[in-house]
Short mmCIF file of C-alpha atoms and ligand atoms in Angstrom, two decimals:
data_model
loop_
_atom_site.label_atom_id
_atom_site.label_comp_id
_atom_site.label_asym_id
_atom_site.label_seq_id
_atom_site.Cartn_x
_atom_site.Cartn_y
_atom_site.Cartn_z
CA UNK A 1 59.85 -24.67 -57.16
CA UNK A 2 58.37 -23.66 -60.60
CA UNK A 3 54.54 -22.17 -60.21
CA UNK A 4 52.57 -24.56 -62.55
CA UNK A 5 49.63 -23.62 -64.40
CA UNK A 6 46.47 -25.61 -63.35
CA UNK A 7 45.97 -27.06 -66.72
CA UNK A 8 49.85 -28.01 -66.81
CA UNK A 9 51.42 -30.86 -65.01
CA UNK A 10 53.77 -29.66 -62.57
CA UNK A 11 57.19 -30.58 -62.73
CA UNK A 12 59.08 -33.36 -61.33
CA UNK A 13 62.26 -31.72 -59.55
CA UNK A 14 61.53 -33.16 -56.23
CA UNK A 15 60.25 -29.98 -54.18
CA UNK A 16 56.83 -28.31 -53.62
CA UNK A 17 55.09 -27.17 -56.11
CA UNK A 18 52.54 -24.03 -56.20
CA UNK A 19 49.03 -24.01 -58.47
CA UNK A 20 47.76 -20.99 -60.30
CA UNK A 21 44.74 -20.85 -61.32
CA UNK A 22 42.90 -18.79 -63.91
CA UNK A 23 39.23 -18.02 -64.06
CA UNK A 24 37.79 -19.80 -66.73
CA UNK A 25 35.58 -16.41 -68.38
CA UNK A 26 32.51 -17.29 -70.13
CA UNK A 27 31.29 -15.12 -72.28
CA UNK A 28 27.74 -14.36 -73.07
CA UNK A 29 26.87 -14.45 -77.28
CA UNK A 30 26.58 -10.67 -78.35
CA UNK A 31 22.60 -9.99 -78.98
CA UNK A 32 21.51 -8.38 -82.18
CA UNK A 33 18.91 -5.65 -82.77
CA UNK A 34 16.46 -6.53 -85.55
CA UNK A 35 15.16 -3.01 -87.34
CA UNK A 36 12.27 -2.28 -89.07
CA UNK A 37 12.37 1.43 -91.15
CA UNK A 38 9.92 3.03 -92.83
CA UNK A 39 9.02 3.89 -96.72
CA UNK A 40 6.23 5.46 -97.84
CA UNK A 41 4.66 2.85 -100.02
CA UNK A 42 4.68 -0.19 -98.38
CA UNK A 43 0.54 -0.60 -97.04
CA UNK A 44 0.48 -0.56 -93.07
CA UNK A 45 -1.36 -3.21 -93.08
CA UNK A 46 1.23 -5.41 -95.08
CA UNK A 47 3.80 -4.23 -91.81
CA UNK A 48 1.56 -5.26 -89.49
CA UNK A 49 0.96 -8.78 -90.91
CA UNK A 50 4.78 -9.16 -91.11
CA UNK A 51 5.19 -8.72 -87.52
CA UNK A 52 2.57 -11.01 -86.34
CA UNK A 53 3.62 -13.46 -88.90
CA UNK A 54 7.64 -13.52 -88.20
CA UNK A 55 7.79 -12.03 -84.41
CA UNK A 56 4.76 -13.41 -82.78
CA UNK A 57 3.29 -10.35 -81.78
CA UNK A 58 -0.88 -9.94 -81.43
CA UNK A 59 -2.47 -7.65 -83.91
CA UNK A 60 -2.86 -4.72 -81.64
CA UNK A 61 1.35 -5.38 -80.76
CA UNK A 62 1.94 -5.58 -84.20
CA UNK A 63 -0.20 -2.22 -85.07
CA UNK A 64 1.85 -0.06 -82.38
CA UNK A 65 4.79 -1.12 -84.10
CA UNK A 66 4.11 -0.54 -87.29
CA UNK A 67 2.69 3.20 -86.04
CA UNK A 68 5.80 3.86 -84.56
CA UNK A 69 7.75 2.88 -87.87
CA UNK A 70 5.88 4.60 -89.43
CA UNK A 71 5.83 8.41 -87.26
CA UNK A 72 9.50 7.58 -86.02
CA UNK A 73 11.39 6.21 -89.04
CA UNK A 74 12.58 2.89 -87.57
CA UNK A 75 11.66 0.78 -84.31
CA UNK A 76 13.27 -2.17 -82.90
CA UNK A 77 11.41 -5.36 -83.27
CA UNK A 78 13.41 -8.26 -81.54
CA UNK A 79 16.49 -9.09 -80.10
CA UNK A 80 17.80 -12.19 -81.06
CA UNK A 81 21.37 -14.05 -81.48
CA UNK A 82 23.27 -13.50 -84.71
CA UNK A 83 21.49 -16.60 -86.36
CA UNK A 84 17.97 -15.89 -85.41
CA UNK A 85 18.38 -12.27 -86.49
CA UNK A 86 19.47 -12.95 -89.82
CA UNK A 87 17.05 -15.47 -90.00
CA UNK A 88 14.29 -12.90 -89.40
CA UNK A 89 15.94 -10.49 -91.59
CA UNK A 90 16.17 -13.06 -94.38
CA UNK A 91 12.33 -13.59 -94.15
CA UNK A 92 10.95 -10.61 -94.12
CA UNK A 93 13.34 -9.31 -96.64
CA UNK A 94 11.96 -12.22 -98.78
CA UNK A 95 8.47 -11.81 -98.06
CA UNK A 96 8.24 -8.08 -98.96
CA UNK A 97 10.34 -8.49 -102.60
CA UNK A 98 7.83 -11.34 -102.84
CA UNK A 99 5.16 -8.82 -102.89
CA UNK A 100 7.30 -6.12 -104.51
CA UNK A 101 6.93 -4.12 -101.25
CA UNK A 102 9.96 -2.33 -100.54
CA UNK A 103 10.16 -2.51 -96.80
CA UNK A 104 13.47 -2.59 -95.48
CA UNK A 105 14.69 -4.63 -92.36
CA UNK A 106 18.04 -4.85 -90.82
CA UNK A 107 20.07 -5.95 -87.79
CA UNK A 108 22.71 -4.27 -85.65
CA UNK A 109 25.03 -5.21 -82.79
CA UNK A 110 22.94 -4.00 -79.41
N1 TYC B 201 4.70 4.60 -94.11
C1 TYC B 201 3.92 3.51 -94.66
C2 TYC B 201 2.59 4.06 -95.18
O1 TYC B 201 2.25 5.18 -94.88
C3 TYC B 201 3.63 2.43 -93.60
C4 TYC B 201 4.87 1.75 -93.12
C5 TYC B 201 5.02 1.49 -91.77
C6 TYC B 201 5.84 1.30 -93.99
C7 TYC B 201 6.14 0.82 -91.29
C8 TYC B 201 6.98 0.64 -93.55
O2 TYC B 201 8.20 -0.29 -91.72
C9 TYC B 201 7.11 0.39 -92.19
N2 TYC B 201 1.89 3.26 -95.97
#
């Protein structure tokens, strides 16, 4: 008797044969943080138009944010998978150098 792996076919010498089984793990996509920090020259009102514009948030949403960028030094904004964070990122790292703001935005691993 040889212990066979579920995924294996067992073998063929004639006596019984025992199944192991393995749980099959799923693993959940790792999350990223998307960061906003804060400069002194980029106009608060420019910030708070950025997160309306790219996370949905309502103007008064969008102001708290941007107030606690701007007192704290950073604030998360989102969490998102890898490829909507970098997305984000990508935009409002465009849209700032577009209007020579230099707001910075960045992601980390949560
Ligand atoms: N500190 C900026 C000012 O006083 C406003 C600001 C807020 C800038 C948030 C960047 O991510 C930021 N004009």
């Amino acid at each position: 008797m040889v212990p066979f792996h579920m995924s294996d076919k067992h073998d063929d010498d004639g006596d019984a044969d025992v199944a192991v089984k393995t749980r099959a793990r799923t693993k959940r996509p790792p999350l990223y943080k998307v960061l906003l920090l804060n400069d002194d020259y980029t106009p608060m009102e420019f910030v708070v138009h950025i997160l309306e514009r790219f996370f949905g948030m309502t103007h008064s949403q969008s102001f708290e944010i941007m107030l606690t960028v701007h007192k704290k030094g950073v604030a998360v904004v989102g969490v998102f998978s890898h490829e909507i964070a970098e997305t984000k990122v990508t935009q409002v790292m465009d849209f700032a150098r577009r209007h020579q703001h230099p707001l910075q935005c960045t992601m980390e691993k949560e």
